[in-house]
Coordinates of C-alpha atoms in Angstrom, one line a residue:
M1 CA 0.3 0.1 0.0
N2 CA 1.2 3.5 -0.7
M3 CA -1.5 5.7 -0.2
I4 CA -3.2 6.5 3.3
T5 CA -6.8 5.3 3.4
T6 CA -9.2 4.9 6.3
D7 CA -8.0 1.5 6.7
A8 CA -4.4 2.1 6.6
L9 CA -1.3 1.7 9.1
A10 CA 1.7 4.2 9.0
S11 CA 4.7 5.8 10.4
M12 CA 4.6 9.4 10.5
Q13 CA 6.7 12.4 12.0
F14 CA 5.0 14.8 14.1
A15 CA 6.1 18.4 14.8
L16 CA 4.7 21.2 16.9
K17 CA 5.9 24.6 15.9
W18 CA 5.3 27.4 18.0
N19 CA 7.1 30.9 19.0
H20 CA 7.5 32.5 22.3
G21 CA 9.6 36.0 22.7
Q22 CA 12.8 36.0 20.7
V23 CA 12.8 31.9 20.2
S24 CA 11.2 29.5 17.7
H25 CA 10.3 26.0 19.0
T26 CA 9.9 22.7 16.9
D27 CA 8.9 19.7 19.2
G28 CA 9.0 16.4 17.1
Y29 CA 7.5 13.1 18.0
F30 CA 7.6 9.7 15.7
A31 CA 4.5 7.6 15.7
R32 CA 5.5 4.4 14.7
K33 CA 2.3 2.6 14.1
V34 CA -0.7 5.0 13.4
N35 CA -4.0 3.3 12.8
M36 CA -6.3 5.6 10.8
W37 CA -9.4 3.5 11.4
R38 CA -8.9 3.4 15.3
D39 CA -7.0 6.3 16.4
C40 CA -8.0 9.8 17.2
F41 CA -7.1 13.0 15.1
P42 CA -8.6 16.5 14.6
K43 CA -11.1 16.1 11.7
P44 CA -9.0 18.6 9.4
L45 CA -6.1 16.6 10.0
Y46 CA -7.7 13.3 9.2
D47 CA -9.0 14.8 6.1
A48 CA -5.9 16.0 4.9
L49 CA -3.8 12.6 5.5
I50 CA -6.6 10.3 3.4
G51 CA -5.2 9.8 0.0
R52 CA -1.5 11.2 0.5
E53 CA 1.3 9.0 -0.4
N54 CA 4.4 8.3 1.3
G55 CA 6.9 11.1 1.9
A56 CA 4.1 13.5 1.9
T57 CA 4.0 16.6 4.2
I58 CA 0.9 18.1 5.9
T59 CA 0.7 21.4 7.5
L60 CA -1.7 23.2 9.5
D61 CA -1.2 26.5 10.5
K62 CA -3.3 26.2 13.6
I63 CA -3.9 22.9 15.7
P64 CA -7.8 22.8 15.6
G65 CA -10.0 24.0 18.8
G66 CA -9.9 21.4 21.6
S67 CA -7.1 19.4 20.0
L68 CA -4.7 21.1 22.7
P69 CA -6.0 22.3 26.3
A70 CA -7.1 26.0 26.4
F71 CA -5.9 28.5 28.7
N72 CA -7.9 28.5 31.6
P73 CA -7.2 31.4 34.1
N74 CA -9.1 29.5 36.9
Q75 CA -6.5 27.2 36.6
V76 CA -3.8 29.8 38.0
V77 CA -4.0 29.6 41.6
T78 CA -3.1 31.6 44.5
L79 CA -1.8 29.4 47.8
P80 CA -0.1 30.2 51.0
L81 CA 3.6 28.9 50.8
D82 CA 3.3 26.1 53.0
R83 CA 0.7 24.5 50.6
F84 CA 3.8 23.6 48.7
N85 CA 5.4 20.4 49.9
R86 CA 9.1 20.6 49.7
K87 CA 9.6 16.9 50.5
F88 CA 7.9 15.1 47.8
R89 CA 8.8 11.3 47.6
D90 CA 12.4 10.9 48.1
N91 CA 13.4 14.7 46.5
V92 CA 13.9 18.0 48.3
L93 CA 12.1 20.5 46.1
V94 CA 13.1 24.3 46.3
P95 CA 10.5 26.5 44.8
R96 CA 12.0 28.7 42.2
Y97 CA 9.9 31.3 39.6
G98 CA 9.3 29.8 36.5
R99 CA 10.2 26.5 37.2
F100 CA 8.0 23.3 37.0
Y101 CA 7.1 20.8 39.7
P102 CA 5.1 17.7 40.2
K103 CA 1.1 18.7 40.9
G104 CA 1.3 16.3 43.7
A105 CA 3.5 18.3 45.8
L106 CA 0.7 20.9 46.2
S107 CA -2.0 20.3 49.2
G108 CA -5.1 21.3 49.3
V109 CA -5.8 21.8 45.9
A110 CA -9.2 20.3 44.4
N111 CA -8.9 17.4 42.5
I112 CA -4.9 16.8 42.8
F113 CA -3.5 14.2 44.9
P114 CA -0.1 13.1 46.2
D115 CA 0.9 10.5 43.3
N116 CA 0.0 13.5 40.3
M117 CA 3.3 13.9 38.5
A118 CA 1.6 16.4 35.7
P119 CA 3.7 19.6 36.0
F120 CA 2.6 23.2 37.4
R121 CA 4.7 26.1 37.0
Y122 CA 5.6 27.9 40.0
G123 CA 4.8 31.4 39.7
P124 CA 5.6 34.9 41.6
A125 CA 5.9 34.6 45.3
D126 CA 6.0 36.9 48.3
G127 CA 6.4 36.5 52.2
T128 CA 3.1 34.8 52.1
V129 CA 1.8 33.3 49.2
F130 CA 2.4 32.0 45.9
E131 CA 1.2 31.4 42.3
A132 CA 0.7 28.1 40.6
D133 CA 0.0 27.9 37.1
L134 CA -1.9 24.5 36.9
N135 CA -2.6 24.8 32.9
H136 CA -0.9 22.5 30.2
P137 CA 2.4 24.3 29.2
L138 CA 1.3 24.6 25.9
A139 CA -2.3 26.1 26.9
G140 CA -3.0 29.2 24.9
R141 CA -0.1 29.5 22.8
E142 CA -0.6 29.4 19.0
V143 CA 0.7 26.1 17.6
A144 CA 1.1 24.6 14.1
L145 CA 1.1 21.2 13.2
S146 CA 3.4 19.4 10.3
V147 CA 2.9 15.5 9.6
R148 CA 5.2 13.6 7.4
I149 CA 4.1 10.6 6.0
D150 CA 7.4 8.0 6.6
K151 CA 5.9 4.7 5.5
I152 CA 2.7 3.0 4.9
F153 CA 1.9 -0.6 6.0
D154 CA -0.9 -3.0 4.8
K155 CA -2.9 -4.0 7.6
I156 CA -2.8 -7.7 8.4
D157 CA -5.7 -8.0 10.4
E158 CA -7.6 -6.1 13.5
R159 CA -7.5 -7.2 16.8
G160 CA -8.5 -4.8 19.4
G161 CA -6.1 -2.4 21.0
T162 CA -6.3 1.1 22.0
C163 CA -7.2 4.3 20.5
V164 CA -4.2 6.5 20.3
D165 CA -4.9 10.7 20.5
W166 CA -1.7 11.5 18.4
I167 CA -2.0 15.4 19.2
E168 CA -2.0 14.7 23.1
T169 CA 0.7 12.1 22.6
V170 CA 2.9 14.6 20.6
S171 CA 2.1 17.3 23.2
D172 CA 2.5 15.6 26.4
G173 CA 5.6 15.0 28.3
G174 CA 7.1 18.3 28.3
P175 CA 6.5 20.6 25.4
G176 CA 5.9 24.2 26.3
M177 CA 8.2 23.9 29.4
Q178 CA 11.2 25.5 27.7
A179 CA 9.7 28.8 27.2
R180 CA 10.0 31.9 29.8
M181 CA 7.0 32.6 32.0
N182 CA 5.6 36.0 31.1
G183 CA 8.8 37.1 29.6
R184 CA 10.7 36.9 32.9
P185 CA 13.7 34.8 33.0
T186 CA 13.2 31.4 34.8
D187 CA 15.1 31.5 38.0
F188 CA 17.5 28.7 37.3
F189 CA 20.3 30.5 39.0
S190 CA 19.4 31.0 42.4
G191 CA 21.5 28.9 45.3
A192 CA 24.2 26.4 44.2
P193 CA 23.1 25.4 40.7
F194 CA 26.5 24.5 39.4
E195 CA 27.5 22.1 42.4
R196 CA 28.5 18.4 41.0
P197 CA 28.7 15.4 43.3
D198 CA 32.6 14.9 42.1
N199 CA 34.4 18.3 42.4
R200 CA 37.7 17.0 42.0
P201 CA 39.5 18.5 38.8
D202 CA 38.0 17.3 35.6
K203 CA 41.1 16.1 34.1
V204 CA 41.4 13.7 36.9
F205 CA 37.9 12.0 36.0
Y206 CA 38.7 12.4 32.4
E207 CA 42.0 11.4 32.4
T208 CA 41.1 7.4 31.1
P209 CA 39.9 7.6 27.5
R210 CA 36.3 6.4 27.1
M211 CA 36.0 5.0 23.3
V212 CA 32.4 4.4 23.9
D213 CA 29.1 6.0 22.3
H214 CA 27.2 7.9 24.8
L215 CA 23.8 7.7 23.0
D216 CA 22.3 5.1 20.8
A217 CA 22.7 5.0 17.2
K218 CA 19.3 6.5 16.0
A219 CA 20.0 9.5 18.4
R220 CA 23.4 10.0 17.1
E221 CA 22.1 9.9 13.6
L222 CA 19.5 12.6 14.7
I223 CA 22.3 14.7 15.5
T224 CA 24.2 14.3 13.0
G225 CA 21.2 15.2 10.7
L226 CA 20.5 18.3 12.4
Y227 CA 24.2 19.5 11.8
A228 CA 23.8 18.5 8.1
R229 CA 20.7 20.8 8.2
L230 CA 22.4 23.5 10.3
L231 CA 26.3 23.8 9.6
P232 CA 27.5 25.7 6.8
P233 CA 29.1 23.5 3.9
G234 CA 33.2 24.4 3.5
G235 CA 33.0 26.5 6.9
A236 CA 35.6 26.4 10.0
V237 CA 33.9 24.3 12.7
L238 CA 34.9 24.4 16.6
D239 CA 33.7 21.0 18.3
L240 CA 33.5 22.1 21.7
M241 CA 34.1 19.5 24.6
S242 CA 35.1 17.2 22.0
S243 CA 35.8 13.5 22.1
W244 CA 36.2 10.6 19.6
N245 CA 33.4 11.5 17.6
S246 CA 32.0 14.8 16.5
H247 CA 28.8 13.5 15.0
L248 CA 29.5 15.4 11.7
P249 CA 27.8 14.3 8.5
A250 CA 30.5 12.0 6.8
D251 CA 29.7 13.5 3.2
M252 CA 30.0 17.0 4.4
A253 CA 33.3 18.9 3.9
F254 CA 34.4 21.9 5.9
S255 CA 37.5 24.1 5.5
R256 CA 39.0 22.9 9.3
V257 CA 37.6 21.1 12.1
T258 CA 39.0 22.0 15.4
G259 CA 38.4 20.3 18.8
L260 CA 38.7 21.2 22.2
G261 CA 38.3 18.6 24.6
L262 CA 39.8 17.1 28.0
N263 CA 41.2 13.5 26.8
E264 CA 44.0 13.9 24.4
Q265 CA 43.7 10.2 23.4
E266 CA 40.3 10.7 22.7
L267 CA 40.8 13.6 20.4
A268 CA 43.8 11.9 18.7
A269 CA 41.4 9.2 17.4
N270 CA 38.7 11.7 16.3
P271 CA 39.0 11.3 12.3
R272 CA 37.3 14.6 11.4
L273 CA 39.6 16.6 13.7
A274 CA 42.4 18.9 11.7
D275 CA 43.7 20.1 15.0
Y276 CA 42.7 20.0 18.8
T277 CA 43.3 21.7 22.2
V278 CA 43.4 19.7 25.5
R279 CA 41.6 22.2 28.0
D280 CA 39.3 22.1 31.0
L281 CA 36.8 24.8 30.4
N282 CA 35.8 24.3 34.0
A283 CA 39.2 25.5 35.2
D284 CA 39.5 28.1 32.3
P285 CA 36.4 28.8 30.4
T286 CA 38.4 31.1 27.5
L287 CA 39.2 29.6 24.2
P288 CA 42.6 30.0 22.9
Y289 CA 41.6 31.3 19.2
D290 CA 41.2 34.5 17.5
D291 CA 37.9 36.6 17.3
G292 CA 35.7 35.2 14.6
A293 CA 37.9 32.4 13.7
F294 CA 34.8 29.9 13.3
S295 CA 31.6 30.0 11.4
A296 CA 30.1 27.4 13.5
V297 CA 30.4 25.8 17.0
I298 CA 28.8 22.6 18.1
C299 CA 28.6 21.0 21.4
S300 CA 27.5 17.6 21.6
A301 CA 26.0 16.1 24.9
S302 CA 28.5 17.8 27.1
V303 CA 26.8 21.4 28.0
E304 CA 25.5 19.7 31.4
Y305 CA 29.1 19.8 32.9
L306 CA 29.6 23.2 32.6
I307 CA 30.1 25.1 35.7
S308 CA 30.9 28.4 34.3
P309 CA 28.3 28.0 31.1
L310 CA 27.6 31.9 31.0
A311 CA 31.5 32.5 30.4
V312 CA 31.6 29.7 28.0
F313 CA 28.9 31.3 26.0
D314 CA 30.2 34.5 25.8
E315 CA 33.9 33.0 24.8
V316 CA 31.7 31.1 21.8
A317 CA 30.3 34.3 20.7
R318 CA 33.8 35.7 20.4
V319 CA 35.2 33.1 18.5
L320 CA 32.1 33.2 16.0
A321 CA 32.2 35.4 13.0
P322 CA 29.2 37.5 12.7
G323 CA 26.2 35.4 11.6
G324 CA 28.0 32.0 12.9
V325 CA 25.9 29.3 14.4
F326 CA 26.4 27.7 18.0
I327 CA 24.7 24.4 18.3
V328 CA 23.7 22.5 21.5
T329 CA 22.6 19.0 21.5
F330 CA 22.0 16.7 24.4
S331 CA 19.9 14.0 25.5
N332 CA 18.7 12.5 29.0
R333 CA 22.0 10.5 29.6
W334 CA 25.3 11.9 31.3
F335 CA 27.9 10.9 34.0
P336 CA 26.3 11.6 37.1
P337 CA 29.5 12.7 39.3
K338 CA 30.0 15.5 37.1
A339 CA 26.5 16.9 35.8
I340 CA 25.8 20.0 37.6
S341 CA 23.1 19.5 40.0
L342 CA 20.8 22.2 38.3
W343 CA 20.8 19.6 35.4
T344 CA 19.7 16.7 37.5
T345 CA 16.7 18.2 38.9
C346 CA 15.6 19.9 36.0
H347 CA 12.5 18.2 34.0
E348 CA 13.9 17.2 30.2
F349 CA 12.2 20.0 28.7
E350 CA 13.3 22.5 31.3
R351 CA 17.0 21.8 30.2
L352 CA 15.8 23.1 26.6
G353 CA 14.8 26.2 28.6
L354 CA 18.2 26.4 30.7
A355 CA 20.2 25.8 27.7
T356 CA 17.9 28.7 25.8
E357 CA 18.5 30.9 28.9
Y358 CA 22.5 30.6 28.6
F359 CA 22.2 32.2 25.0
L360 CA 19.5 34.5 26.2
Q361 CA 22.0 35.9 29.0
S362 CA 24.8 36.3 26.8
G363 CA 22.7 38.9 24.8
K364 CA 25.4 38.0 21.9
Y365 CA 23.1 35.7 19.9
D366 CA 19.7 36.1 18.1
K367 CA 17.3 33.7 15.9
L368 CA 17.2 31.4 18.5
H369 CA 15.7 27.7 18.0
T370 CA 15.1 24.7 20.3
W371 CA 14.3 21.3 18.8
S372 CA 13.2 18.1 20.2
M373 CA 13.0 14.5 18.8
R374 CA 11.3 11.7 20.6
G375 CA 9.6 8.4 19.9
Y376 CA 11.7 6.4 17.7
P377 CA 12.2 2.8 18.5
R378 CA 15.8 2.1 19.9
P379 CA 17.9 -0.1 17.7
A380 CA 17.8 -3.7 18.3
D381 CA 21.4 -4.1 18.8
D382 CA 21.6 -1.2 21.3
K383 CA 22.8 -2.4 24.9
Y384 CA 19.6 -1.0 26.6
Y385 CA 17.2 -2.6 24.5
P386 CA 14.5 -4.1 25.1
E387 CA 14.5 -2.6 28.5
Q388 CA 14.0 0.7 27.2
P389 CA 11.9 0.4 23.8
L390 CA 12.4 4.0 22.7
S391 CA 15.5 5.6 21.5
D392 CA 17.6 8.5 23.7
P393 CA 15.5 11.7 23.2
V394 CA 17.4 14.3 21.3
Y395 CA 17.3 18.0 22.0
A396 CA 18.8 21.1 20.6
V397 CA 19.4 24.6 21.2
W398 CA 21.2 27.1 18.6
G399 CA 21.7 30.7 17.8
Y400 CA 23.5 32.8 15.4
R401 CA 25.9 35.4 16.6
K402 CA 24.7 39.0 16.2

């Protein structure tokens, strides 16, 4: 079968596209088995899919009403400070403006029970009360939708199953959490956000080379695809916090690829690097390069280890030529002893907001974007298969030097 019918099965890529302030957002989700007969769609999307072939893309400028929760002002409640339970399960929660916490941490709120893990947003507070926004993180936002048909399958039989609401599935789990609240910076930086369990010099932790992949093959493929889309062909690229694999497209040529990382053996084994420098950015956040030396900088699965990220982002801006792009990619896997405490306490989509805040705080970047992709099946040869059936999610933030 090569056409979507009322009785088709298909794999599809969904993407929610929305803007907030200075930042554009795209949140993607791979739907492996869409059942046109059984699953739920907004009627305009269903009608647009019928009759389309493999590879077709359908775009709706606005998701039809009712598909996403509407913003309800009654879901913004003012509560006494003691209604926020700082001890939640095995965690100690510290309320900060704009951060997200499980609704179950609230007490005395109608229809919210202690096991409710859905997020709410902590708003303005004074000495006696705080504001809690219980709305869905995307509520009230204008969201466009695109759907790409990857593959259409013949249906062998129909043996029950559940109806999947694909808009709910794509929008659930965090999209929307990366945006600021009311245009005000999220309070990521109070307290001691950059502490780490292992405070020894990083060169001690990284002195032994680790020639391993930290993400599964599908996640690495997605990162490489993003770099192929965003990096300028023939440009000079700096691979920041580099290792033995730069995740660059094999068929894409650059004038120079320079690496900066912590382990010389890993850097020497990287076939894409023309030259490299061993440097601990947590000991010295300066970059040993001339102003405007690079047309692009990438940082793959490493931003969570920076204890002086604002200084590093300023330095990256300095070594980027005007219009040059800085791309930060990450997932939900890291070395626990060396990740900053703030990173480990954030929701996955809040980490997109944190990385975006690094760009915004610098003030030296514009045309900021965030991107997420979830839902792909984990490769069968991955060591975590089948215990973890889905591939590692991929998140990215990028901006361009002003």
